[in-house]
PDB file of C-alpha atoms in Angstrom:
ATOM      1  CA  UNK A   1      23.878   4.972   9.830  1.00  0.00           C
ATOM      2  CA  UNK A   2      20.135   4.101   9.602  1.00  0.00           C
ATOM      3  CA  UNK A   3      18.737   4.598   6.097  1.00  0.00           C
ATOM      4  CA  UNK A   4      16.784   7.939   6.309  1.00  0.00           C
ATOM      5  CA  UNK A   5      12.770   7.462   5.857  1.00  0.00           C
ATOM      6  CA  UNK A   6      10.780   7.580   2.951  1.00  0.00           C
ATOM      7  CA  UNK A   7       7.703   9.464   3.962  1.00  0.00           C
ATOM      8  CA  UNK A   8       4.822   9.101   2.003  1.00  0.00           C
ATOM      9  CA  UNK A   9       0.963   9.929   2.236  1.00  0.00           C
ATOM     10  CA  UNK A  10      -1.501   7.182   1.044  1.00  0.00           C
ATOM     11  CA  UNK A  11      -4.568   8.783  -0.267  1.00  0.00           C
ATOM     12  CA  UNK A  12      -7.377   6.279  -1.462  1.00  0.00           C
ATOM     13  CA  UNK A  13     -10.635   7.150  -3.243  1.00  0.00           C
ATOM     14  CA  UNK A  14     -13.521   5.777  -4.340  1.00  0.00           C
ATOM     15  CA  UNK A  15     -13.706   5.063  -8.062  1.00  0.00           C
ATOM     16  CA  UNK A  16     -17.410   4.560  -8.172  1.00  0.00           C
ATOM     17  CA  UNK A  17     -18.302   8.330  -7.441  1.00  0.00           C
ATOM     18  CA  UNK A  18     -16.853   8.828 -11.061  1.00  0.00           C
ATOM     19  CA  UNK A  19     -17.709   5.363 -12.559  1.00  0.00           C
ATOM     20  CA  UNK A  20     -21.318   4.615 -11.609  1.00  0.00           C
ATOM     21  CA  UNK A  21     -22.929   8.095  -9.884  1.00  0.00           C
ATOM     22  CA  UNK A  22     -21.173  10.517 -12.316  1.00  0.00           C
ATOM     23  CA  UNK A  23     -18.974  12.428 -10.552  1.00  0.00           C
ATOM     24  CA  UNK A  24     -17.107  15.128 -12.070  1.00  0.00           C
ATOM     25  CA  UNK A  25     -13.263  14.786 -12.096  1.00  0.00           C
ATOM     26  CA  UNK A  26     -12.488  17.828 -10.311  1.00  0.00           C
ATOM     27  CA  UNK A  27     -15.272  16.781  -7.053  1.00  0.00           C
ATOM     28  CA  UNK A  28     -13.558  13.480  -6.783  1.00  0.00           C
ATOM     29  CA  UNK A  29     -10.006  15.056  -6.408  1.00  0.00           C
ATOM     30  CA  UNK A  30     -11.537  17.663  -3.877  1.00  0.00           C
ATOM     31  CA  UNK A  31     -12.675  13.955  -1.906  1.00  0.00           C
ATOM     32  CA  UNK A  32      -8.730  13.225  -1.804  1.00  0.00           C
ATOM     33  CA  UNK A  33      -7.726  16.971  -0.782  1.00  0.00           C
ATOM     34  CA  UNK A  34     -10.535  16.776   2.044  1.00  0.00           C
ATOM     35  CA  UNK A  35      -8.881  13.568   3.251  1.00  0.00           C
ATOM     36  CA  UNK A  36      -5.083  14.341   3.189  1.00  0.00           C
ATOM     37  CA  UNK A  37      -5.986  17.840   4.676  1.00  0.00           C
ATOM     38  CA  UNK A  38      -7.831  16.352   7.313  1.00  0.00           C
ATOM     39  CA  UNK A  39      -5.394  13.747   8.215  1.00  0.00           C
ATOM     40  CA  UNK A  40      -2.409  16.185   8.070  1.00  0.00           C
ATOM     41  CA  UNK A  41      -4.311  18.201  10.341  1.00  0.00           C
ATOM     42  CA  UNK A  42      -5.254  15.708  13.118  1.00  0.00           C
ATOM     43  CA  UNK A  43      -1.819  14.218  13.358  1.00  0.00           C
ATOM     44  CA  UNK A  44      -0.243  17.848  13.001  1.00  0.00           C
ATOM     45  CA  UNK A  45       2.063  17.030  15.895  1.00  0.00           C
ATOM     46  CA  UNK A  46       3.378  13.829  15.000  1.00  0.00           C
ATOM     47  CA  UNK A  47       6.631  13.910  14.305  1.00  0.00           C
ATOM     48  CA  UNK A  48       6.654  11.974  10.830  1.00  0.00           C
ATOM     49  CA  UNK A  49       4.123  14.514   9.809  1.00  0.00           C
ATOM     50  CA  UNK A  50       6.032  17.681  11.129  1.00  0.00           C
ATOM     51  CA  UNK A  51       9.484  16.094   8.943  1.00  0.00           C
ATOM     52  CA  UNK A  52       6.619  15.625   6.139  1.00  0.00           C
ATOM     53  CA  UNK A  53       6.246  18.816   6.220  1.00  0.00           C
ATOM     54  CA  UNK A  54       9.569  20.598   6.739  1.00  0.00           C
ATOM     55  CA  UNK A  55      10.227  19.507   3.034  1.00  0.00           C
ATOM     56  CA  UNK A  56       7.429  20.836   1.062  1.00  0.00           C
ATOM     57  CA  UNK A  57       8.748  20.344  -2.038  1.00  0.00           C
ATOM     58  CA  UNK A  58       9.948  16.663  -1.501  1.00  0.00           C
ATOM     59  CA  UNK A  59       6.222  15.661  -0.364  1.00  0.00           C
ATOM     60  CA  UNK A  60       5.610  11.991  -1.629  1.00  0.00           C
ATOM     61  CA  UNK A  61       1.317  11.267  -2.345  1.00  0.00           C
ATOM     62  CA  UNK A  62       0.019   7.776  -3.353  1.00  0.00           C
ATOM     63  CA  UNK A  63      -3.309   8.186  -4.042  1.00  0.00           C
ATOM     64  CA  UNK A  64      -5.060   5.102  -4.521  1.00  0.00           C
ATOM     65  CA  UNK A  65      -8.948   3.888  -6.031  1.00  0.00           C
ATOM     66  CA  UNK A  66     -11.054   1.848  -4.089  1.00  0.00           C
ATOM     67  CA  UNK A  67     -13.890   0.298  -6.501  1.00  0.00           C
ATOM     68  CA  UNK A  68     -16.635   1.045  -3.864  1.00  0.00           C
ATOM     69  CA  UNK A  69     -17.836   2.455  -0.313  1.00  0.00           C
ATOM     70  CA  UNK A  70     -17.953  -1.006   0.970  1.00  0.00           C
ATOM     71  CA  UNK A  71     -13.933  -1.665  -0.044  1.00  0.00           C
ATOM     72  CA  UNK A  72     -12.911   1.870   1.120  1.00  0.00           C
ATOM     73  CA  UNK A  73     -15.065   1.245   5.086  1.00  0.00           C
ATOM     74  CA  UNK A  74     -13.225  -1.900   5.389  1.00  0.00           C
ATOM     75  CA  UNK A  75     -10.064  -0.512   4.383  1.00  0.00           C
ATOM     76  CA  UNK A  76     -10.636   2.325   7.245  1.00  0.00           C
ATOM     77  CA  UNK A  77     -11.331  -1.257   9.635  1.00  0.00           C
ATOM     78  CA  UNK A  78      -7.864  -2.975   8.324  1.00  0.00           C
ATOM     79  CA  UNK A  79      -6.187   0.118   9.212  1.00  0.00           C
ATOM     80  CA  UNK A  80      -7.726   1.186  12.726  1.00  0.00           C
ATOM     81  CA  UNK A  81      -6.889  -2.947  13.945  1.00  0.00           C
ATOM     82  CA  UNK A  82      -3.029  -2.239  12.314  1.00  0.00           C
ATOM     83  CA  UNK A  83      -2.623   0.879  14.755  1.00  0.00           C
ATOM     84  CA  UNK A  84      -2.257   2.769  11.268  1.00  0.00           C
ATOM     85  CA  UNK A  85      -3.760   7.079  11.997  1.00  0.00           C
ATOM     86  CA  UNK A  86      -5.982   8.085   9.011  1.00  0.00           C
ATOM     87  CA  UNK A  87      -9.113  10.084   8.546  1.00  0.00           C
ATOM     88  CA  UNK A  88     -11.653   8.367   6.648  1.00  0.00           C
ATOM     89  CA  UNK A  89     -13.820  11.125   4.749  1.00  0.00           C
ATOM     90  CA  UNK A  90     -17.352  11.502   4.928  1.00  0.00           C
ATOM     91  CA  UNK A  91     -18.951  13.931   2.370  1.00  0.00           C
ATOM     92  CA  UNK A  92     -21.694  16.171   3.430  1.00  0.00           C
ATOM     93  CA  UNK A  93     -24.946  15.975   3.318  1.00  0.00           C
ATOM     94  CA  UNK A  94     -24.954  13.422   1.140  1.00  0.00           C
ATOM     95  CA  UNK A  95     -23.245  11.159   4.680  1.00  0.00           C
ATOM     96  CA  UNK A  96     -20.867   8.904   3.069  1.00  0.00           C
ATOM     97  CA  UNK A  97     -17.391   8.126   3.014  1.00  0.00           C
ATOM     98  CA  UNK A  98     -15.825   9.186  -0.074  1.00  0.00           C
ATOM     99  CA  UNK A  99     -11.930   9.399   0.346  1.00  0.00           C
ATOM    100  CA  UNK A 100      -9.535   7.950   3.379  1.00  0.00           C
ATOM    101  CA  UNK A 101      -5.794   9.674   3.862  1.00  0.00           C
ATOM    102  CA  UNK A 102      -3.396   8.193   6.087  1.00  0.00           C
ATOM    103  CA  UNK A 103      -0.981  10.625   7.712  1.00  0.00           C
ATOM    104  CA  UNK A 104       2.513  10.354   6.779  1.00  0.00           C
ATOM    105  CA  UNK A 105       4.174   7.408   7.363  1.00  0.00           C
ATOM    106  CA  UNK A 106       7.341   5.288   6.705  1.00  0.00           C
ATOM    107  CA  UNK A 107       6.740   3.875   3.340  1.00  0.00           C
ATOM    108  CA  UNK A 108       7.635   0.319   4.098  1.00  0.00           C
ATOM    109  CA  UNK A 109       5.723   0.533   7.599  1.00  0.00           C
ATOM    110  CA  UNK A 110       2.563   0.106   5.669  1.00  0.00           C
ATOM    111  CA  UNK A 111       2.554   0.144   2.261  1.00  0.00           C
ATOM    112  CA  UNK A 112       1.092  -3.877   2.514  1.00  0.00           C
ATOM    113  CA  UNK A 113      -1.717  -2.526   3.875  1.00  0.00           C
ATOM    114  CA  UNK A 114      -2.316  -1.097   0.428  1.00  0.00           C
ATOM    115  CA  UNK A 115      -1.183  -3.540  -1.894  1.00  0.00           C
ATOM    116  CA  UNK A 116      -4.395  -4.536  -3.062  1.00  0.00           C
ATOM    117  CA  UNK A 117      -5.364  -1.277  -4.276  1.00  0.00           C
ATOM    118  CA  UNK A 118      -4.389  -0.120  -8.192  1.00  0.00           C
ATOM    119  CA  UNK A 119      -3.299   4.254  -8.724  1.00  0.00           C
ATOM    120  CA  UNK A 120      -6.037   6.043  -9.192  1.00  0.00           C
ATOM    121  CA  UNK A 121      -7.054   6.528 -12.995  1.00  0.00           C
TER     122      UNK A 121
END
């Protein structure tokens, strides 16, 4: 039998918002719940999402800093060319990307794609 999958939900946000513009704590963890609400909601159908789901209280997060806007963009760029479904987060009015969620996936289908990114602090 095939090993069952380990979904999990990447979640990456800027550490600058706290670090340089001041940021409380509590706005930068709304950035993340914007982005993995967003993503869960676009890929709703999708059937890793919809087994995600079915276990609510087995739901596996990663969430993730990125040390700027630039580093969080291209990380939205890496993961549109790798076919990888995400919602990258742009916080209003202020018009910038702040947070990036992937839906659920297979944890060893891309968890290189985030290797270069430390838990968030």
């Amino acid at each position: 039998a095939a090993p069952a999958k380990k979904l999990v939900q990447y979640i990456v946000v800027r550490r600058d918002l706290q670090e340089t513009l001041g940021w409380p704590s509590g706005a930068v963890m709304a950035q993340a719940c914007h982005a993995a609400t967003a993503a869960i909601h676009l890929f709703y159908s999708n059937p890793d999402t919809e087994a995600y789901l079915a276990d609510l209280d087995r739901m596996h997060k990663v969430v993730l800093d990125a040390s700027s806007e630039a580093e969080l963009t291209s990380l939205s760029q890496t993961l549109t060319a790798n076919g990888v479904e995400h919602k990258l987060w742009i916080e209003q009015p202020e018009n910038y990307p702040t947070a990036l969620a992937v839906r659920p996936y297979n944890k060893t289908d891309v968890q290189a794609l985030f290797k270069q990114f430390k838990m968030l602090k």
